[in-house]
Amino acid sequence: DGNSPGTLVRNADIAMYETKSQGKNGYLHFNPAMSSNHQDRIILENDLRAAIKSGNQFELHYQPQVSGKSHSIIGLEALIRWQHPTRGLIGPDEFIPLAEETGLIIGISDWVLSAGCRQLRAWRKAGYDHFKLAFNLSPKEFEQGNLVDRINRHITAFDIPPAAIEIEITESLLMNDAEKVIEKVSLLRHAGIHVSIDDFGTRYSSLNYLRRFPVNSIKIDQSFIRDLVPNHAPAIVTAIIGISKSFSLDVLAEGVETEGQFNQLNSLGCDKMQGFYFSRPLPASAVERLLVSGVFPISNMKPALQRCG
Ligand code: C2E
Ligand code: MG
Ligand code: MG
């Protein structure tokens, strides 16, 4: 599909990316329609590079993690957003996969860790030191030798106690190079940092891995919480909560959106929750208003949501 070596290689490359975007272990013949996708990708990649360099196009939003019993904020999860100069606000699902493929994820994570720790220091100085800040790290980063040093560098630069930090990792990475990941997770734990498994249950959860990975907690994926309907708890949610108890792990339910789900999780013994029912991810200033109010005003949630967007 090309009449020069350069074009052939370029088109083969484009077809390879297209195949990868449809999942691994496949193949596709090049067709010209793939080119525009590829162009978009290259433009996005260049824009991402520029964004990392400038450092002022990203922002962090924070989503509260709440205790069902005390209604208090026990954690905040830092979630990145990209304020693109022409395309407006872009969510992480649109650029994190590209960043992972291109290696740009390291620069992004450094920005996230630094901005998050800076914000956490400000909150702690203002007296709000009762919650953890959770960061999402990409599986790719666990392949890098200096991950633990990088995290430690950020938390010491901002004088953050390691116990105030949680690292969320997705299950997929646990499957790749298990020994390496176990070693990194152990080092993080050894440093006093908490580690949780994100989106638990969606990939190849293996009890054997859970036994070997020294994590503190698991986060039940939101797809299972969505299936909770009144008077019927799907077996998988009950099972995951049971597994967490057997392994003495903390468990948190993601994507809690309704009062019914909240009540059901409470009765299933899952106290820690996160989701739109409590709050959407918020900019730091809006989080401050929640922190000032102390406990989470569950009965006032709807107005609070409207206020904070
Ligand atoms: P995640 O870590 O599982 O984060 C939860 C996602 O679910 C967030 O989407 C959040 O806004 C959304 N969510 C929370 N509660 C609810 C709910 O009740 N209902 C529904 N429908 N959705 C809810 P977001 O912010 O778009 O992030 C998507 C994913 O992008 C994250 O999934 C995480 O895997 C990744 N991500 C976000 N920030 C970062 C980052 O700084 N670094 C890396 N490597 N990945 C990140
Ligand atoms: Mg997460
Ligand atoms: Mg998740």
PDB file of C-alpha atoms in Angstrom, residues 35-272:
ATOM      1  CA  SER A  35      -4.818   7.796   7.926  1.00  0.00           C
ATOM      2  CA  SER A  36      -7.089  10.412   9.379  1.00  0.00           C
ATOM      3  CA  ASN A  37      -7.220   8.537  12.707  1.00  0.00           C
ATOM      4  CA  HIS A  38      -3.483   8.408  12.625  1.00  0.00           C
ATOM      5  CA  GLN A  39      -3.216  12.123  11.873  1.00  0.00           C
ATOM      6  CA  ASP A  40      -5.507  12.871  14.832  1.00  0.00           C
ATOM      7  CA  ARG A  41      -3.306  10.721  17.014  1.00  0.00           C
ATOM      8  CA  ILE A  42      -0.164  12.520  15.990  1.00  0.00           C
ATOM      9  CA  ILE A  43      -1.749  15.901  16.544  1.00  0.00           C
ATOM     10  CA  LEU A  44      -3.000  14.809  19.975  1.00  0.00           C
ATOM     11  CA  GLU A  45       0.413  13.411  20.848  1.00  0.00           C
ATOM     12  CA  ASN A  46       2.117  16.689  19.914  1.00  0.00           C
ATOM     13  CA  ASP A  47      -0.462  18.670  21.865  1.00  0.00           C
ATOM     14  CA  LEU A  48       0.105  16.396  24.848  1.00  0.00           C
ATOM     15  CA  ARG A  49       3.850  16.984  24.664  1.00  0.00           C
ATOM     16  CA  ALA A  50       3.241  20.729  24.624  1.00  0.00           C
ATOM     17  CA  ALA A  51       0.828  20.415  27.555  1.00  0.00           C
ATOM     18  CA  ILE A  52       3.396  18.534  29.650  1.00  0.00           C
ATOM     19  CA  LYS A  53       6.002  21.148  28.822  1.00  0.00           C
ATOM     20  CA  SER A  54       3.794  24.079  29.706  1.00  0.00           C
ATOM     21  CA  GLY A  55       2.374  22.358  32.798  1.00  0.00           C
ATOM     22  CA  ASN A  56      -0.588  24.717  32.979  1.00  0.00           C
ATOM     23  CA  GLN A  57      -3.150  22.900  30.836  1.00  0.00           C
ATOM     24  CA  PHE A  58      -3.805  20.080  33.278  1.00  0.00           C
ATOM     25  CA  GLU A  59      -5.909  20.254  36.375  1.00  0.00           C
ATOM     26  CA  LEU A  60      -6.815  17.832  39.090  1.00  0.00           C
ATOM     27  CA  HIS A  61     -10.307  17.176  40.272  1.00  0.00           C
ATOM     28  CA  TYR A  62     -10.845  15.315  43.509  1.00  0.00           C
ATOM     29  CA  GLN A  63     -13.602  12.847  44.247  1.00  0.00           C
ATOM     30  CA  PRO A  64     -14.470  12.168  47.888  1.00  0.00           C
ATOM     31  CA  GLN A  65     -14.361   8.668  49.305  1.00  0.00           C
ATOM     32  CA  VAL A  66     -16.842   8.486  52.119  1.00  0.00           C
ATOM     33  CA  SER A  67     -17.535   6.319  55.148  1.00  0.00           C
ATOM     34  CA  GLY A  68     -21.159   5.196  55.044  1.00  0.00           C
ATOM     35  CA  LYS A  69     -21.339   5.094  58.827  1.00  0.00           C
ATOM     36  CA  SER A  70     -19.755   8.377  59.810  1.00  0.00           C
ATOM     37  CA  HIS A  71     -20.591  10.244  56.598  1.00  0.00           C
ATOM     38  CA  SER A  72     -17.097  11.683  56.738  1.00  0.00           C
ATOM     39  CA  ILE A  73     -14.522  12.048  53.984  1.00  0.00           C
ATOM     40  CA  ILE A  74     -11.905   9.348  54.430  1.00  0.00           C
ATOM     41  CA  GLY A  75     -10.117   9.944  51.155  1.00  0.00           C
ATOM     42  CA  LEU A  76      -9.980  11.917  47.934  1.00  0.00           C
ATOM     43  CA  GLU A  77      -9.094  10.442  44.574  1.00  0.00           C
ATOM     44  CA  ALA A  78      -7.101  12.740  42.278  1.00  0.00           C
ATOM     45  CA  LEU A  79      -8.390  12.572  38.698  1.00  0.00           C
ATOM     46  CA  ILE A  80      -6.672  14.450  35.898  1.00  0.00           C
ATOM     47  CA  ARG A  81      -8.387  16.703  33.357  1.00  0.00           C
ATOM     48  CA  TRP A  82      -6.808  18.391  30.365  1.00  0.00           C
ATOM     49  CA  GLN A  83      -7.895  21.888  29.447  1.00  0.00           C
ATOM     50  CA  HIS A  84      -6.940  21.765  25.788  1.00  0.00           C
ATOM     51  CA  PRO A  85      -6.330  25.212  24.259  1.00  0.00           C
ATOM     52  CA  THR A  86      -8.737  24.639  21.354  1.00  0.00           C
ATOM     53  CA  ARG A  87     -10.691  21.475  22.105  1.00  0.00           C
ATOM     54  CA  GLY A  88     -11.814  22.351  25.618  1.00  0.00           C
ATOM     55  CA  LEU A  89     -11.868  19.969  28.563  1.00  0.00           C
ATOM     56  CA  ILE A  90     -10.681  16.442  27.757  1.00  0.00           C
ATOM     57  CA  GLY A  91     -11.182  13.525  30.150  1.00  0.00           C
ATOM     58  CA  PRO A  92      -8.439  11.033  31.030  1.00  0.00           C
ATOM     59  CA  ASP A  93      -9.997   8.173  29.066  1.00  0.00           C
ATOM     60  CA  GLU A  94      -9.252  10.151  25.895  1.00  0.00           C
ATOM     61  CA  PHE A  95      -5.573  10.788  26.462  1.00  0.00           C
ATOM     62  CA  ILE A  96      -4.186   8.422  29.124  1.00  0.00           C
ATOM     63  CA  PRO A  97      -4.104   5.411  26.731  1.00  0.00           C
ATOM     64  CA  LEU A  98      -2.142   7.478  24.179  1.00  0.00           C
ATOM     65  CA  ALA A  99       0.145   8.757  26.922  1.00  0.00           C
ATOM     66  CA  GLU A 100       0.788   5.181  28.002  1.00  0.00           C
ATOM     67  CA  GLU A 101       1.662   4.056  24.494  1.00  0.00           C
ATOM     68  CA  THR A 102       4.020   6.941  23.875  1.00  0.00           C
ATOM     69  CA  GLY A 103       5.734   7.000  27.255  1.00  0.00           C
ATOM     70  CA  LEU A 104       4.384  10.504  27.913  1.00  0.00           C
ATOM     71  CA  ILE A 105       2.595   9.045  30.935  1.00  0.00           C
ATOM     72  CA  ILE A 106       5.720   9.515  33.067  1.00  0.00           C
ATOM     73  CA  GLY A 107       5.677  13.288  32.558  1.00  0.00           C
ATOM     74  CA  ILE A 108       1.947  13.368  33.224  1.00  0.00           C
ATOM     75  CA  SER A 109       2.212  11.347  36.424  1.00  0.00           C
ATOM     76  CA  ASP A 110       5.010  13.539  37.677  1.00  0.00           C
ATOM     77  CA  TRP A 111       2.752  16.526  37.137  1.00  0.00           C
ATOM     78  CA  VAL A 112      -0.155  14.763  38.884  1.00  0.00           C
ATOM     79  CA  LEU A 113       1.941  13.654  41.870  1.00  0.00           C
ATOM     80  CA  SER A 114       3.443  17.076  42.281  1.00  0.00           C
ATOM     81  CA  ALA A 115       0.177  19.027  41.931  1.00  0.00           C
ATOM     82  CA  GLY A 116      -1.680  16.581  44.189  1.00  0.00           C
ATOM     83  CA  CYS A 117       0.968  16.640  46.918  1.00  0.00           C
ATOM     84  CA  ARG A 118       1.141  20.448  46.770  1.00  0.00           C
ATOM     85  CA  GLN A 119      -2.631  20.649  47.247  1.00  0.00           C
ATOM     86  CA  LEU A 120      -2.583  18.046  50.012  1.00  0.00           C
ATOM     87  CA  ARG A 121       0.076  20.020  51.858  1.00  0.00           C
ATOM     88  CA  ALA A 122      -2.127  23.121  51.693  1.00  0.00           C
ATOM     89  CA  TRP A 123      -5.117  21.196  53.069  1.00  0.00           C
ATOM     90  CA  ARG A 124      -3.042  19.614  55.806  1.00  0.00           C
ATOM     91  CA  LYS A 125      -1.650  23.010  56.794  1.00  0.00           C
ATOM     92  CA  ALA A 126      -5.208  24.278  57.072  1.00  0.00           C
ATOM     93  CA  GLY A 127      -5.900  21.465  59.551  1.00  0.00           C
ATOM     94  CA  TYR A 128      -7.507  18.910  57.233  1.00  0.00           C
ATOM     95  CA  ASP A 129      -5.240  15.962  57.774  1.00  0.00           C
ATOM     96  CA  HIS A 130      -7.724  13.145  58.345  1.00  0.00           C
ATOM     97  CA  PHE A 131      -7.964  11.755  54.811  1.00  0.00           C
ATOM     98  CA  LYS A 132      -5.758  10.055  52.250  1.00  0.00           C
ATOM     99  CA  LEU A 133      -5.083  11.293  48.755  1.00  0.00           C
ATOM    100  CA  ALA A 134      -5.305   8.544  46.136  1.00  0.00           C
ATOM    101  CA  PHE A 135      -3.407   8.650  42.831  1.00  0.00           C
ATOM    102  CA  ASN A 136      -3.937   6.474  39.778  1.00  0.00           C
ATOM    103  CA  LEU A 137      -0.736   5.097  38.358  1.00  0.00           C
ATOM    104  CA  SER A 138      -0.539   3.545  34.975  1.00  0.00           C
ATOM    105  CA  PRO A 139       0.467  -0.120  34.710  1.00  0.00           C
ATOM    106  CA  LYS A 140       3.265   1.019  32.384  1.00  0.00           C
ATOM    107  CA  GLU A 141       4.928   2.874  35.193  1.00  0.00           C
ATOM    108  CA  PHE A 142       5.416  -0.254  37.199  1.00  0.00           C
ATOM    109  CA  GLU A 143       7.809  -1.336  34.474  1.00  0.00           C
ATOM    110  CA  GLN A 144      10.073   1.601  35.312  1.00  0.00           C
ATOM    111  CA  GLY A 145      12.798   0.928  37.833  1.00  0.00           C
ATOM    112  CA  ASN A 146      12.575   4.218  39.662  1.00  0.00           C
ATOM    113  CA  LEU A 147       8.836   4.358  40.363  1.00  0.00           C
ATOM    114  CA  VAL A 148       9.140   4.141  44.129  1.00  0.00           C
ATOM    115  CA  ASP A 149      11.878   6.793  44.239  1.00  0.00           C
ATOM    116  CA  ARG A 150       9.780   9.085  42.067  1.00  0.00           C
ATOM    117  CA  ILE A 151       6.808   8.836  44.404  1.00  0.00           C
ATOM    118  CA  ASN A 152       8.981   9.299  47.464  1.00  0.00           C
ATOM    119  CA  ARG A 153      10.608  12.340  45.915  1.00  0.00           C
ATOM    120  CA  HIS A 154       7.223  14.032  45.489  1.00  0.00           C
ATOM    121  CA  ILE A 155       5.924  13.242  48.924  1.00  0.00           C
ATOM    122  CA  THR A 156       9.092  14.348  50.685  1.00  0.00           C
ATOM    123  CA  ALA A 157       9.253  17.554  48.635  1.00  0.00           C
ATOM    124  CA  PHE A 158       5.869  18.500  50.084  1.00  0.00           C
ATOM    125  CA  ASP A 159       6.400  17.029  53.519  1.00  0.00           C
ATOM    126  CA  ILE A 160       3.574  14.529  53.188  1.00  0.00           C
ATOM    127  CA  PRO A 161       3.560  11.501  55.496  1.00  0.00           C
ATOM    128  CA  PRO A 162       3.535   8.341  53.357  1.00  0.00           C
ATOM    129  CA  ALA A 163       0.456   7.032  55.183  1.00  0.00           C
ATOM    130  CA  ALA A 164      -1.536   9.914  53.704  1.00  0.00           C
ATOM    131  CA  ILE A 165      -0.932   8.589  50.178  1.00  0.00           C
ATOM    132  CA  GLU A 166      -2.675   5.791  48.363  1.00  0.00           C
ATOM    133  CA  ILE A 167      -1.659   4.416  44.985  1.00  0.00           C
ATOM    134  CA  GLU A 168      -4.369   2.817  42.856  1.00  0.00           C
ATOM    135  CA  ILE A 169      -3.262   0.200  40.390  1.00  0.00           C
ATOM    136  CA  THR A 170      -5.425  -1.664  37.915  1.00  0.00           C
ATOM    137  CA  GLU A 171      -5.567  -5.404  37.830  1.00  0.00           C
ATOM    138  CA  SER A 172      -4.231  -5.701  34.308  1.00  0.00           C
ATOM    139  CA  LEU A 173      -0.776  -4.766  35.407  1.00  0.00           C
ATOM    140  CA  LEU A 174      -0.765  -7.473  37.995  1.00  0.00           C
ATOM    141  CA  MET A 175      -0.877  -9.977  35.201  1.00  0.00           C
ATOM    142  CA  ASN A 176       2.094  -8.812  33.149  1.00  0.00           C
ATOM    143  CA  ASP A 177       5.290  -9.131  35.069  1.00  0.00           C
ATOM    144  CA  ALA A 178       4.047 -10.303  38.431  1.00  0.00           C
ATOM    145  CA  GLU A 179       7.395 -10.528  40.196  1.00  0.00           C
ATOM    146  CA  LYS A 180       8.364  -6.975  39.302  1.00  0.00           C
ATOM    147  CA  VAL A 181       5.025  -5.612  40.381  1.00  0.00           C
ATOM    148  CA  ILE A 182       5.045  -7.544  43.657  1.00  0.00           C
ATOM    149  CA  GLU A 183       8.457  -6.071  44.380  1.00  0.00           C
ATOM    150  CA  LYS A 184       7.282  -2.506  43.676  1.00  0.00           C
ATOM    151  CA  VAL A 185       4.107  -2.917  45.682  1.00  0.00           C
ATOM    152  CA  SER A 186       6.152  -4.296  48.591  1.00  0.00           C
ATOM    153  CA  LEU A 187       8.521  -1.344  48.409  1.00  0.00           C
ATOM    154  CA  LEU A 188       5.608   1.095  48.439  1.00  0.00           C
ATOM    155  CA  ARG A 189       4.056  -0.677  51.406  1.00  0.00           C
ATOM    156  CA  HIS A 190       7.403  -0.774  53.133  1.00  0.00           C
ATOM    157  CA  ALA A 191       7.646   2.994  52.695  1.00  0.00           C
ATOM    158  CA  GLY A 192       4.269   3.285  54.454  1.00  0.00           C
ATOM    159  CA  ILE A 193       2.252   4.113  51.321  1.00  0.00           C
ATOM    160  CA  HIS A 194      -1.140   2.477  50.877  1.00  0.00           C
ATOM    161  CA  VAL A 195      -1.862   0.500  47.731  1.00  0.00           C
ATOM    162  CA  SER A 196      -5.232  -0.500  46.339  1.00  0.00           C
ATOM    163  CA  ILE A 197      -6.440  -2.477  43.348  1.00  0.00           C
ATOM    164  CA  ASP A 198      -8.685  -0.328  41.143  1.00  0.00           C
ATOM    165  CA  ASP A 199     -11.632  -1.631  39.075  1.00  0.00           C
ATOM    166  CA  PHE A 200     -11.449  -4.924  40.937  1.00  0.00           C
ATOM    167  CA  GLY A 201     -13.287  -7.804  39.306  1.00  0.00           C
ATOM    168  CA  THR A 202     -13.160  -6.560  35.720  1.00  0.00           C
ATOM    169  CA  ARG A 203     -10.023  -8.282  34.533  1.00  0.00           C
ATOM    170  CA  TYR A 204      -8.462 -11.565  35.448  1.00  0.00           C
ATOM    171  CA  SER A 205      -8.824 -11.339  39.209  1.00  0.00           C
ATOM    172  CA  SER A 206      -7.083 -14.310  40.582  1.00  0.00           C
ATOM    173  CA  LEU A 207      -7.216 -15.247  44.211  1.00  0.00           C
ATOM    174  CA  ASN A 208      -3.664 -16.419  43.951  1.00  0.00           C
ATOM    175  CA  TYR A 209      -2.523 -12.957  42.905  1.00  0.00           C
ATOM    176  CA  LEU A 210      -4.481 -11.391  45.697  1.00  0.00           C
ATOM    177  CA  ARG A 211      -2.691 -13.670  48.110  1.00  0.00           C
ATOM    178  CA  ARG A 212       0.703 -12.668  46.749  1.00  0.00           C
ATOM    179  CA  PHE A 213       0.186  -8.941  46.254  1.00  0.00           C
ATOM    180  CA  PRO A 214       0.635  -7.094  49.505  1.00  0.00           C
ATOM    181  CA  VAL A 215      -2.087  -4.495  48.831  1.00  0.00           C
ATOM    182  CA  ASN A 216      -4.174  -2.760  51.502  1.00  0.00           C
ATOM    183  CA  SER A 217      -7.498  -2.609  49.764  1.00  0.00           C
ATOM    184  CA  ILE A 218      -9.627  -3.332  46.732  1.00  0.00           C
ATOM    185  CA  LYS A 219     -12.064  -1.079  44.908  1.00  0.00           C
ATOM    186  CA  ILE A 220     -15.118  -2.869  43.531  1.00  0.00           C
ATOM    187  CA  ASP A 221     -15.586  -1.764  39.928  1.00  0.00           C
ATOM    188  CA  GLN A 222     -18.548   0.480  39.228  1.00  0.00           C
ATOM    189  CA  SER A 223     -20.019  -1.909  36.665  1.00  0.00           C
ATOM    190  CA  PHE A 224     -20.957  -4.293  39.491  1.00  0.00           C
ATOM    191  CA  ILE A 225     -22.385  -1.538  41.667  1.00  0.00           C
ATOM    192  CA  ARG A 226     -24.623  -0.509  38.766  1.00  0.00           C
ATOM    193  CA  ASP A 227     -26.183  -3.983  38.927  1.00  0.00           C
ATOM    194  CA  LEU A 228     -27.312  -3.502  42.522  1.00  0.00           C
ATOM    195  CA  VAL A 229     -31.086  -3.211  42.485  1.00  0.00           C
ATOM    196  CA  PRO A 230     -33.399  -3.160  45.513  1.00  0.00           C
ATOM    197  CA  ASN A 231     -33.625  -6.503  47.313  1.00  0.00           C
ATOM    198  CA  HIS A 232     -31.127  -8.109  45.011  1.00  0.00           C
ATOM    199  CA  ALA A 233     -27.386  -8.058  45.539  1.00  0.00           C
ATOM    200  CA  PRO A 234     -25.569  -9.655  42.620  1.00  0.00           C
ATOM    201  CA  ALA A 235     -23.461 -12.603  43.684  1.00  0.00           C
ATOM    202  CA  ILE A 236     -20.294 -10.910  42.477  1.00  0.00           C
ATOM    203  CA  VAL A 237     -20.584  -7.928  44.842  1.00  0.00           C
ATOM    204  CA  THR A 238     -21.311 -10.222  47.772  1.00  0.00           C
ATOM    205  CA  ALA A 239     -18.406 -12.434  46.721  1.00  0.00           C
ATOM    206  CA  ILE A 240     -15.919  -9.551  46.411  1.00  0.00           C
ATOM    207  CA  ILE A 241     -16.875  -8.222  49.832  1.00  0.00           C
ATOM    208  CA  GLY A 242     -16.426 -11.766  51.204  1.00  0.00           C
ATOM    209  CA  ILE A 243     -13.028 -12.083  49.531  1.00  0.00           C
ATOM    210  CA  SER A 244     -11.867  -8.774  50.986  1.00  0.00           C
ATOM    211  CA  LYS A 245     -12.850  -9.940  54.478  1.00  0.00           C
ATOM    212  CA  SER A 246     -11.095 -13.294  54.057  1.00  0.00           C
ATOM    213  CA  PHE A 247      -7.918 -11.578  52.912  1.00  0.00           C
ATOM    214  CA  SER A 248      -8.239  -8.873  55.602  1.00  0.00           C
ATOM    215  CA  LEU A 249      -8.349  -6.160  52.973  1.00  0.00           C
ATOM    216  CA  ASP A 250     -10.263  -2.921  53.020  1.00  0.00           C
ATOM    217  CA  VAL A 251     -12.986  -2.727  50.414  1.00  0.00           C
ATOM    218  CA  LEU A 252     -14.455   0.352  48.745  1.00  0.00           C
ATOM    219  CA  ALA A 253     -17.358   0.450  46.285  1.00  0.00           C
ATOM    220  CA  GLU A 254     -16.906   2.708  43.249  1.00  0.00           C
ATOM    221  CA  GLY A 255     -19.652   4.357  41.227  1.00  0.00           C
ATOM    222  CA  VAL A 256     -22.311   4.564  43.946  1.00  0.00           C
ATOM    223  CA  GLU A 257     -25.040   6.669  42.375  1.00  0.00           C
ATOM    224  CA  THR A 258     -28.263   6.015  44.281  1.00  0.00           C
ATOM    225  CA  GLU A 259     -29.576   5.860  47.796  1.00  0.00           C
ATOM    226  CA  GLY A 260     -30.649   2.262  47.119  1.00  0.00           C
ATOM    227  CA  GLN A 261     -27.072   1.234  46.259  1.00  0.00           C
ATOM    228  CA  PHE A 262     -25.799   3.105  49.315  1.00  0.00           C
ATOM    229  CA  ASN A 263     -28.232   1.269  51.617  1.00  0.00           C
ATOM    230  CA  GLN A 264     -27.520  -2.092  50.078  1.00  0.00           C
ATOM    231  CA  LEU A 265     -23.766  -1.703  50.384  1.00  0.00           C
ATOM    232  CA  ASN A 266     -24.219  -0.689  53.998  1.00  0.00           C
ATOM    233  CA  SER A 267     -26.194  -3.814  54.706  1.00  0.00           C
ATOM    234  CA  LEU A 268     -23.635  -5.962  52.873  1.00  0.00           C
ATOM    235  CA  GLY A 269     -20.963  -4.595  55.198  1.00  0.00           C
ATOM    236  CA  CYS A 270     -19.166  -2.386  52.674  1.00  0.00           C
ATOM    237  CA  ASP A 271     -18.717   0.886  54.491  1.00  0.00           C
ATOM    238  CA  LYS A 272     -16.388   2.766  52.161  1.00  0.00           C
TER     239      LYS A 272
END
